[in-house]
Amino acid sequence: MQFELKGKPAFAHARVEVEPGETFIAESDAMSSMSAELDVEAKLNGNFLNALLKKVFGGETLFVNHFINNTAKTLELIITQPTPGDMQIKELNGESFCLQQGAYIASEKTVNLGVKYAGFGSWIGGEGLFKLMVSGHGKVVFGAFGGLLEKEVNGEVIVDTSHLVGYEPSMKLKPQFSGGLLSTLFGGEGLVTRVEGTGKVFIQTRSMSGLSSWVNRNL
């Protein structure tokens, strides 16, 4: 299965070449276009309980689409996301990776998608009480609102609320004030998240909460 990202960073979409006999899984609203010969089957996103947990706590759809190539030739599939922004492809080789709610878009069939308790620190820091966990082998497509910054961390980094998209499971998230009391109250930053550990993080340049706040101020 071959992947290619186009339209980066503002209007990214993924072009997937599905080989004969292969199956590709995507969120129920992720398909933009596809070869007419591809077969599509809508299935629960895991068993019923797991699918419900992913929808309620992970921001994912209750059903996902399985795109199956039952022909003898390579077929094309175009995957998008609901918001304008960047997309990234990450290949897993037996390890796990954490994604923020709603970031997962699609993956190969050999990738597992689950929901894990993230702790009150993550919730207070604006990243949600639960996190998505992808694991197994294969490629995962995830997206963001705005551009995506990839950063190697060896120690700690401060990330603004709702801007953290993905990070290594071994990393710890700790909410804190952005500065002193006056800076926190009047500087416009409020709470931020301190990410501690060693590994790779993905940060989005925009956030839906920031957009919502801007719209409310200007209505």
Short mmCIF file of C-alpha atoms in Angstrom, two decimals:
data_model
loop_
_atom_site.label_atom_id
_atom_site.label_comp_id
_atom_site.label_asym_id
_atom_site.label_seq_id
_atom_site.Cartn_x
_atom_site.Cartn_y
_atom_site.Cartn_z
CA MET A 1 0.00 0.00 0.00
CA GLN A 2 1.45 3.34 -1.10
CA PHE A 3 0.68 6.75 0.44
CA GLU A 4 1.20 10.28 -0.82
CA LEU A 5 0.27 13.55 0.90
CA LYS A 6 -0.79 16.46 -1.28
CA GLY A 7 -2.16 19.97 -0.69
CA LYS A 8 0.04 20.53 2.38
CA PRO A 9 -0.12 22.33 4.69
CA ALA A 10 -3.44 24.21 4.43
CA PHE A 11 -5.60 21.70 2.57
CA ALA A 12 -3.78 18.40 2.94
CA HIS A 13 -5.24 15.16 1.63
CA ALA A 14 -3.85 11.65 1.34
CA ARG A 15 -3.72 9.64 -1.87
CA VAL A 16 -3.70 5.93 -1.11
CA GLU A 17 -2.91 3.19 -3.61
CA VAL A 18 -4.73 0.07 -2.42
CA GLU A 19 -3.14 -3.06 -3.80
CA PRO A 20 -5.13 -6.21 -4.76
CA GLY A 21 -6.38 -8.02 -1.66
CA GLU A 22 -5.65 -5.09 0.68
CA THR A 23 -8.06 -3.34 3.05
CA PHE A 24 -7.79 0.26 4.22
CA ILE A 25 -9.78 1.67 7.15
CA ALA A 26 -10.93 5.30 7.44
CA GLU A 27 -13.31 7.46 9.46
CA SER A 28 -16.87 7.44 8.11
CA ASP A 29 -16.58 10.95 6.61
CA ALA A 30 -12.97 10.80 5.42
CA MET A 31 -13.33 9.59 1.81
CA SER A 32 -13.17 12.34 -0.81
CA SER A 33 -13.04 10.15 -3.92
CA MET A 34 -12.16 6.60 -4.88
CA SER A 35 -11.89 4.17 -7.76
CA ALA A 36 -15.29 2.78 -8.69
CA GLU A 37 -14.04 -0.81 -8.27
CA LEU A 38 -13.28 -0.42 -4.56
CA ASP A 39 -15.73 -2.19 -2.26
CA VAL A 40 -16.84 -0.32 0.87
CA GLU A 41 -18.12 -1.90 4.06
CA ALA A 42 -19.23 0.13 7.08
CA LYS A 43 -18.34 -1.58 10.36
CA LEU A 44 -18.37 -0.71 14.04
CA ASN A 45 -15.10 0.86 15.17
CA GLY A 46 -14.23 -2.26 17.21
CA ASN A 47 -16.80 -4.10 19.29
CA PHE A 48 -19.83 -2.05 20.38
CA LEU A 49 -18.38 -0.98 23.74
CA ASN A 50 -15.01 -0.02 22.27
CA ALA A 51 -16.68 1.84 19.40
CA LEU A 52 -18.85 3.75 21.86
CA LEU A 53 -15.83 4.67 24.01
CA LYS A 54 -13.93 5.91 20.95
CA LYS A 55 -16.90 8.06 19.91
CA VAL A 56 -17.67 9.54 23.34
CA PHE A 57 -14.13 9.94 24.69
CA GLY A 58 -11.95 9.88 21.59
CA GLY A 59 -13.92 12.08 19.22
CA GLU A 60 -14.06 9.35 16.59
CA THR A 61 -16.99 8.05 14.56
CA LEU A 62 -19.02 5.08 15.77
CA PHE A 63 -18.64 3.35 12.41
CA VAL A 64 -15.59 3.22 10.13
CA ASN A 65 -15.38 2.35 6.46
CA HIS A 66 -13.36 -0.60 5.20
CA PHE A 67 -12.16 0.00 1.63
CA ILE A 68 -11.44 -3.41 0.09
CA ASN A 69 -9.68 -4.08 -3.19
CA ASN A 70 -11.13 -7.31 -4.58
CA THR A 71 -9.73 -6.73 -8.05
CA ALA A 72 -6.42 -7.70 -9.65
CA LYS A 73 -5.20 -4.12 -10.09
CA THR A 74 -4.14 -1.18 -7.91
CA LEU A 75 -6.99 1.19 -7.01
CA GLU A 76 -6.92 4.80 -5.80
CA LEU A 77 -8.49 6.29 -2.68
CA ILE A 78 -8.40 9.98 -1.60
CA ILE A 79 -8.72 10.69 2.14
CA THR A 80 -9.42 14.12 3.69
CA GLN A 81 -10.34 15.61 7.07
CA PRO A 82 -13.22 17.88 8.14
CA THR A 83 -11.12 20.93 9.06
CA PRO A 84 -8.60 22.80 6.88
CA GLY A 85 -5.07 21.92 7.89
CA ASP A 86 -2.15 19.57 7.61
CA MET A 87 -1.99 15.79 7.68
CA GLN A 88 0.79 13.38 8.62
CA ILE A 89 1.54 9.72 7.96
CA LYS A 90 3.24 7.76 10.73
CA GLU A 91 4.42 4.18 10.35
CA LEU A 92 4.24 1.93 13.40
CA ASN A 93 6.59 -1.01 13.85
CA GLY A 94 5.11 -2.61 16.94
CA GLU A 95 5.17 0.55 19.08
CA SER A 96 2.32 2.78 20.27
CA PHE A 97 1.62 6.47 19.77
CA CYS A 98 -0.85 8.85 21.45
CA LEU A 99 -3.15 11.15 19.49
CA GLN A 100 -5.45 13.90 20.68
CA GLN A 101 -9.22 13.50 20.34
CA GLY A 102 -10.37 13.63 16.72
CA ALA A 103 -6.86 13.53 15.22
CA TYR A 104 -7.09 9.99 13.82
CA ILE A 105 -8.25 9.83 10.19
CA ALA A 106 -7.32 6.46 8.71
CA SER A 107 -4.93 3.51 8.90
CA GLU A 108 -3.97 0.15 7.52
CA LYS A 109 -5.92 -2.84 8.79
CA THR A 110 -2.98 -4.04 10.92
CA VAL A 111 -3.11 -0.91 13.13
CA ASN A 112 -5.11 -1.02 16.38
CA LEU A 113 -7.00 2.05 17.61
CA GLY A 114 -7.96 2.31 21.28
CA VAL A 115 -8.89 4.81 23.98
CA LYS A 116 -6.84 5.22 27.14
CA TYR A 117 -7.31 7.32 30.26
CA ALA A 118 -5.00 10.34 30.02
CA GLY A 119 -5.36 11.64 33.57
CA PHE A 120 -6.62 14.85 35.11
CA GLY A 121 -3.42 16.64 34.15
CA SER A 122 -4.24 16.19 30.48
CA TRP A 123 -7.85 17.25 31.06
CA ILE A 124 -6.91 20.39 33.01
CA GLY A 125 -4.37 21.24 30.33
CA GLY A 126 -7.07 21.19 27.68
CA GLU A 127 -5.99 17.95 25.98
CA GLY A 128 -8.92 15.85 27.18
CA LEU A 129 -9.49 13.28 29.90
CA PHE A 130 -8.93 10.42 27.44
CA LYS A 131 -6.45 9.98 24.61
CA LEU A 132 -6.41 7.88 21.46
CA MET A 133 -3.75 5.18 21.30
CA VAL A 134 -2.64 3.67 17.98
CA SER A 135 -0.48 0.56 18.06
CA GLY A 136 0.61 -2.42 15.98
CA HIS A 137 2.19 -2.41 12.54
CA GLY A 138 1.40 -0.23 9.56
CA LYS A 139 0.73 3.35 8.54
CA VAL A 140 -1.57 5.78 10.36
CA VAL A 141 -2.94 8.99 8.87
CA PHE A 142 -3.74 11.78 11.33
CA GLY A 143 -4.52 15.44 10.91
CA ALA A 144 -4.63 18.83 12.58
CA PHE A 145 -6.31 22.20 12.37
CA GLY A 146 -3.64 24.41 10.83
CA GLY A 147 -0.05 23.37 10.16
CA LEU A 148 1.75 20.50 11.90
CA LEU A 149 5.08 21.00 13.64
CA GLU A 150 7.20 17.91 14.30
CA LYS A 151 9.55 18.29 17.26
CA GLU A 152 12.07 16.01 18.97
CA VAL A 153 11.98 16.48 22.74
CA ASN A 154 14.72 15.48 25.14
CA GLY A 155 13.69 16.98 28.44
CA GLU A 156 10.63 19.20 28.32
CA VAL A 157 8.68 21.60 26.14
CA ILE A 158 5.74 23.93 26.80
CA VAL A 159 2.71 23.58 24.51
CA ASP A 160 -0.30 25.89 24.52
CA THR A 161 -3.72 24.48 25.40
CA SER A 162 -5.29 22.30 22.66
CA HIS A 163 -2.24 22.50 20.38
CA LEU A 164 -0.74 19.09 21.20
CA VAL A 165 -1.69 16.56 18.51
CA GLY A 166 0.50 13.50 19.13
CA TYR A 167 3.22 12.28 21.47
CA GLU A 168 5.04 9.19 22.71
CA PRO A 169 3.19 7.17 25.41
CA SER A 170 6.14 7.47 27.81
CA MET A 171 5.84 11.26 27.91
CA LYS A 172 4.11 12.99 30.80
CA LEU A 173 1.71 15.93 30.49
CA LYS A 174 1.59 18.45 33.31
CA PRO A 175 -0.68 21.52 33.26
CA GLN A 176 0.67 24.76 34.65
CA PHE A 177 0.14 28.50 34.57
CA SER A 178 1.78 30.21 31.61
CA GLY A 179 3.60 32.59 33.94
CA GLY A 180 2.95 34.53 37.12
CA LEU A 181 -0.57 35.30 38.28
CA LEU A 182 -0.84 38.56 36.33
CA SER A 183 0.67 37.04 33.19
CA THR A 184 -1.70 34.08 33.41
CA LEU A 185 -4.79 36.25 33.93
CA PHE A 186 -4.04 39.04 31.48
CA GLY A 187 -1.46 37.66 29.04
CA GLY A 188 -4.01 35.66 27.06
CA GLU A 189 -2.24 32.31 27.49
CA GLY A 190 -3.85 30.98 30.67
CA LEU A 191 -2.98 27.34 31.25
CA VAL A 192 -0.32 25.58 29.21
CA THR A 193 0.91 21.99 29.10
CA ARG A 194 4.44 20.96 30.06
CA VAL A 195 5.42 17.85 28.09
CA GLU A 196 8.23 15.93 29.78
CA GLY A 197 10.26 13.00 28.46
CA THR A 198 12.14 11.88 25.38
CA GLY A 199 10.55 11.36 22.01
CA LYS A 200 8.65 12.98 19.18
CA VAL A 201 5.68 15.34 19.50
CA PHE A 202 3.40 16.86 16.88
CA ILE A 203 1.99 20.34 17.52
CA GLN A 204 -0.76 22.08 15.53
CA THR A 205 -0.44 25.78 14.74
CA ARG A 206 -4.16 26.46 15.25
CA SER A 207 -6.81 25.18 17.65
CA MET A 208 -10.60 24.96 17.46
CA SER A 209 -10.91 26.47 20.94
CA GLY A 210 -8.80 29.44 19.81
CA LEU A 211 -10.98 29.90 16.73
CA SER A 212 -14.14 29.68 18.83
CA SER A 213 -12.79 32.29 21.25
CA TRP A 214 -11.87 34.64 18.38
CA VAL A 215 -15.31 34.28 16.75
CA ASN A 216 -17.10 34.94 20.05
CA ARG A 217 -15.06 38.09 20.65
CA ASN A 218 -15.86 39.46 17.23
CA LEU A 219 -19.54 38.60 16.90
#
